[in-house]
Amino acid sequence: MSDLNFPPLESGVMFWAGRDPAETIAELKGMDFRCGQLAIPGDLDLSCAVEWREALRAADFTVYTVFATFSGESYADIPTVRDTVGFIPPATRAEREKRTCDVSDFAAVLGAPAIATHIGCVPHDGGDEAHVAVREMVRRICDHAAARGQKFALETGQESAAVLLDFILDVNRENLGINFDPANMILYGTGDPIEALGLLAPHVMSVHAKDGDWPPAGQPDALGTERTLGEGSVGMERFLRQLIHIGYQGPVAIEREAQDPAERIRDLATGLELLAGLKQSILKG
Ligand code: MG
């Protein structure tokens, strides 16, 4: 994304709605963030959109993606993700489609140019019932978003780059792309993220800077472990170099989902410093 008024690879932040908007933004501004991606809890009352818009304007903070998440999702292990996350579970498809469209309406109030979500583990077989149903859902959501001038980004990681690429081509909507998360590829064991980024390059709308380690050997159901940026297996310098190589110009949103708020803030600050240092050394070299 190059239509935002920031230098290429501006460090942004992935953060959550749910607390007071002005306080939330003040905390991020205090850390020197100027932009980010706002995640919406599944049970959040979306009537707070105007309050968010006003708080963002007052603080001159840009939200360039609004992420939909859903009540009932669990990331405990890979089978649980498959059963609970995104658009795959049949019982919640209708309500989650409506919720995603409601989040698109919320994003429109904020003036955000994109929405995003984890759609779950896309089935490999194009003839599979879930594949067809989810493809149709994604088409309808793309059309809803397009009518509001928005892109729709699929969070990566729960399938290989090749499967995701096939799915995007199958959906066949101009405003569909991906939010590339290099750590998820590792956490789910779905492939080398730097290689995947090359394959998915034309479809990258936004990216996360997140780090993590591969799942333990011999435990096919286990997820890997999220780490502080720079301490996992992604290789942040390699990641930034690949972003530059593919011509990505948008912000890089640091994502850290630590349970302890103090740890999260500390890790965001560490991530910010790491990215600033790497960008400086890459640009020099
Ligand atoms: Mg992510």
XYZ file of C-alpha atoms and ligand atoms in Angstrom:
286
model
C 0.000 0.000 0.000
C 1.620 3.250 -1.011
C -1.364 5.610 -0.798
C -0.723 6.512 2.867
C 1.267 9.604 3.746
C 4.138 7.816 5.443
C 7.657 6.948 4.343
C 8.021 3.348 3.079
C 8.130 0.719 5.849
C 6.901 3.161 8.524
C 6.628 1.217 11.786
C 2.980 0.823 12.745
C 1.225 -1.183 15.421
C -1.496 -3.814 15.602
C -3.749 -2.889 18.545
C -7.174 -3.632 19.976
C -10.376 -1.694 20.468
C -12.240 -2.275 23.734
C -10.748 0.382 26.020
C -11.252 4.147 25.854
C -10.219 5.207 22.314
C -8.422 8.427 23.342
C -6.432 6.643 26.078
C -5.556 3.764 23.759
C -4.247 6.106 21.084
C -2.405 8.320 23.599
C -0.493 5.255 24.803
C 0.583 4.396 21.232
C 1.457 7.985 20.358
C 3.531 8.074 23.543
C 5.620 5.268 22.032
C 5.998 7.284 18.786
C 3.601 5.247 16.643
C 1.717 7.340 14.061
C -0.324 4.615 12.403
C -1.683 1.156 12.959
C -4.213 -1.593 12.425
C -7.185 -1.714 14.771
C -8.484 -5.150 15.789
C -12.123 -5.401 16.846
C -13.076 -7.997 19.489
C -15.993 -10.206 18.427
C -18.278 -8.867 21.148
C -17.478 -5.147 20.801
C -20.507 -2.894 20.381
C -19.708 -1.150 17.095
C -21.687 1.983 17.954
C -18.353 3.402 19.235
C -17.233 4.110 15.627
C -17.780 7.877 15.818
C -15.952 8.069 19.148
C -12.996 6.251 17.526
C -13.053 8.523 14.489
C -12.948 11.644 16.664
C -10.169 10.294 18.895
C -8.062 9.350 15.850
C -8.561 12.776 14.286
C -7.731 14.601 17.518
C -4.488 12.645 17.876
C -3.629 12.700 14.154
C -3.266 8.896 14.200
C -4.006 6.837 11.065
C -5.805 3.493 11.151
C -5.189 1.916 7.753
C -6.759 -1.493 8.437
C -9.615 -2.617 10.671
C -9.390 -6.300 11.629
C -12.516 -8.343 12.341
C -12.234 -11.138 14.912
C -15.061 -13.361 16.091
C -16.541 -14.560 19.380
C -15.852 -18.262 19.930
C -12.452 -18.353 18.207
C -9.634 -20.209 19.955
C -5.958 -20.488 19.009
C -5.155 -23.284 21.511
C -3.701 -25.702 18.937
C -4.032 -26.432 15.220
C -7.172 -28.682 15.384
C -8.911 -26.073 17.584
C -7.990 -23.318 15.133
C -9.399 -25.429 12.302
C -12.658 -25.963 14.241
C -13.215 -22.446 15.582
C -11.430 -19.748 13.555
C -12.777 -17.618 10.737
C -15.271 -18.645 8.089
C -14.638 -22.408 8.126
C -17.018 -23.543 10.942
C -20.404 -23.901 9.150
C -22.560 -23.071 12.187
C -21.200 -19.521 12.541
C -20.703 -18.599 8.871
C -23.816 -16.440 8.527
C -23.250 -14.462 11.734
C -19.530 -13.964 10.967
C -20.276 -12.770 7.437
C -22.681 -10.212 8.881
C -20.144 -9.214 11.538
C -17.420 -8.715 8.911
C -19.754 -6.477 6.904
C -20.583 -4.553 10.102
C -16.835 -4.116 10.718
C -16.527 -2.827 7.141
C -19.222 -0.241 7.961
C -17.302 0.645 11.147
C -14.095 1.049 9.090
C -15.972 3.325 6.678
C -16.856 5.680 9.563
C -13.141 5.813 10.450
C -12.205 6.357 6.809
C -9.927 3.282 6.909
C -8.999 2.040 3.423
C -9.004 -1.687 4.283
C -10.525 -4.416 6.414
C -8.907 -7.750 7.234
C -9.526 -11.020 9.034
C -8.272 -14.574 9.556
C -10.712 -16.566 7.416
C -9.407 -19.790 8.974
C -7.760 -22.833 7.385
C -8.757 -22.733 3.692
C -9.425 -26.271 2.427
C -6.977 -27.351 -0.312
C -9.573 -29.104 -2.474
C -11.386 -26.572 -4.685
C -14.429 -28.869 -4.884
C -14.730 -29.150 -1.107
C -18.027 -27.821 0.388
C -16.178 -25.490 2.771
C -13.960 -24.151 -0.020
C -16.958 -23.247 -2.175
C -18.967 -21.754 0.724
C -16.035 -19.695 2.018
C -15.137 -18.507 -1.491
C -18.711 -17.229 -1.950
C -18.618 -15.517 1.471
C -15.344 -13.814 0.628
C -16.761 -12.632 -2.702
C -19.801 -11.090 -0.983
C -17.621 -9.401 1.655
C -15.250 -8.085 -1.041
C -18.236 -6.558 -2.817
C -19.541 -5.014 0.422
C -16.072 -3.534 1.104
C -15.600 -2.361 -2.493
C -18.825 -0.368 -2.280
C -17.152 1.521 0.613
C -13.865 1.974 -1.263
C -12.106 -0.618 0.881
C -9.718 -3.481 0.249
C -10.151 -6.826 2.016
C -6.959 -8.477 3.286
C -6.743 -12.113 4.367
C -4.353 -12.730 7.260
C -1.759 -15.309 6.176
C -0.366 -18.304 7.915
C -2.938 -21.029 8.294
C -2.237 -22.508 4.869
C 0.719 -22.661 2.513
C 1.389 -19.750 0.173
C 0.448 -21.915 -2.826
C -2.978 -22.827 -1.371
C -3.678 -19.206 -0.451
C -2.647 -18.010 -3.902
C -5.002 -20.528 -5.572
C -7.813 -19.369 -3.297
C -7.263 -15.661 -4.072
C -7.263 -16.364 -7.805
C -10.402 -18.482 -7.410
C -12.257 -15.688 -5.534
C -11.283 -13.318 -8.339
C -12.000 -9.928 -6.794
C -9.784 -6.899 -7.432
C -9.976 -5.604 -3.876
C -8.915 -8.940 -2.318
C -5.337 -9.421 -1.098
C -3.375 -10.418 1.960
C -2.018 -9.093 5.212
C 1.280 -10.956 5.285
C 2.315 -12.231 8.724
C 5.740 -13.918 8.576
C 5.503 -15.412 12.069
C 2.215 -17.195 11.371
C 3.835 -19.215 8.573
C 6.311 -20.459 11.192
C 3.828 -20.882 14.083
C 1.550 -23.024 11.887
C 4.471 -24.763 10.169
C 3.128 -23.817 6.721
C 6.425 -22.866 5.054
C 9.359 -20.491 4.905
C 7.882 -16.986 5.194
C 10.451 -15.208 3.045
C 9.886 -17.599 0.154
C 6.103 -17.307 0.673
C 6.332 -13.515 0.560
C 8.003 -13.757 -2.846
C 5.228 -15.989 -4.190
C 2.417 -13.837 -2.758
C 4.075 -10.478 -3.545
C 1.500 -9.126 -6.036
C -1.261 -9.646 -3.453
C 0.376 -8.046 -0.390
C -1.749 -5.160 0.937
C -0.224 -4.829 4.408
C 2.176 -6.724 6.668
C 2.777 -7.660 10.282
C 6.157 -7.679 11.956
C 5.776 -10.597 14.334
C 8.258 -13.254 15.387
C 8.010 -16.838 16.531
C 9.532 -20.300 16.619
C 8.487 -23.440 14.722
C 6.191 -26.024 16.379
C 7.981 -28.724 18.383
C 9.114 -31.691 16.236
C 6.845 -34.740 16.247
C 3.751 -32.862 17.503
C 1.640 -32.227 14.384
C -1.215 -30.563 16.316
C 0.970 -28.092 18.199
C 1.469 -24.460 17.294
C 4.862 -22.787 17.545
C 5.572 -20.083 20.112
C 5.287 -16.339 19.548
C 8.446 -14.423 20.510
C 9.555 -10.863 21.059
C 10.506 -9.316 17.711
C 14.059 -10.304 16.797
C 14.140 -13.329 19.125
C 12.276 -15.841 16.951
C 12.957 -17.686 13.700
C 11.660 -15.154 11.139
C 14.871 -13.170 10.698
C 13.673 -9.563 10.678
C 16.496 -8.244 8.521
C 15.765 -10.896 5.897
C 12.073 -10.031 6.103
C 12.667 -6.276 5.626
C 15.075 -6.918 2.746
C 12.472 -9.115 1.036
C 9.796 -6.400 1.517
C 12.104 -3.894 -0.170
C 12.909 -6.446 -2.893
C 9.216 -6.953 -3.782
C 8.661 -3.180 -3.818
C 6.404 -3.030 -0.770
C 5.944 0.619 0.264
C 3.382 0.442 3.070
C 3.762 0.421 6.847
C 5.014 -2.549 8.870
C 2.713 -3.154 11.837
C 4.373 -4.656 14.885
C 2.074 -7.324 16.346
C 2.579 -8.707 19.843
C -0.184 -10.670 21.535
C 1.422 -11.148 24.981
C -1.206 -11.655 27.709
C 0.507 -9.342 30.183
C -0.082 -5.680 29.130
C 3.273 -4.519 30.565
C 5.099 -7.238 28.636
C 3.239 -6.255 25.473
C 4.221 -2.591 25.803
C 7.834 -3.528 26.538
C 7.927 -5.840 23.506
C 6.362 -3.216 21.227
C 9.098 -0.778 22.281
C 11.784 -3.424 21.651
C 10.261 -4.112 18.229
C 10.153 -0.450 17.335
C 13.813 -0.004 18.213
C 14.825 -3.155 16.335
C 13.031 -2.116 13.139
C 14.445 1.420 13.297
C 17.982 0.040 13.623
C 17.546 -2.499 10.830
C 16.036 0.050 8.439
C 18.934 2.404 9.096
C 21.567 -0.257 8.480
C 19.813 -1.629 5.358
C 19.448 1.822 3.826
C 23.097 2.664 4.598
C 24.363 -0.620 3.154
Mg -0.814 -11.266 12.383
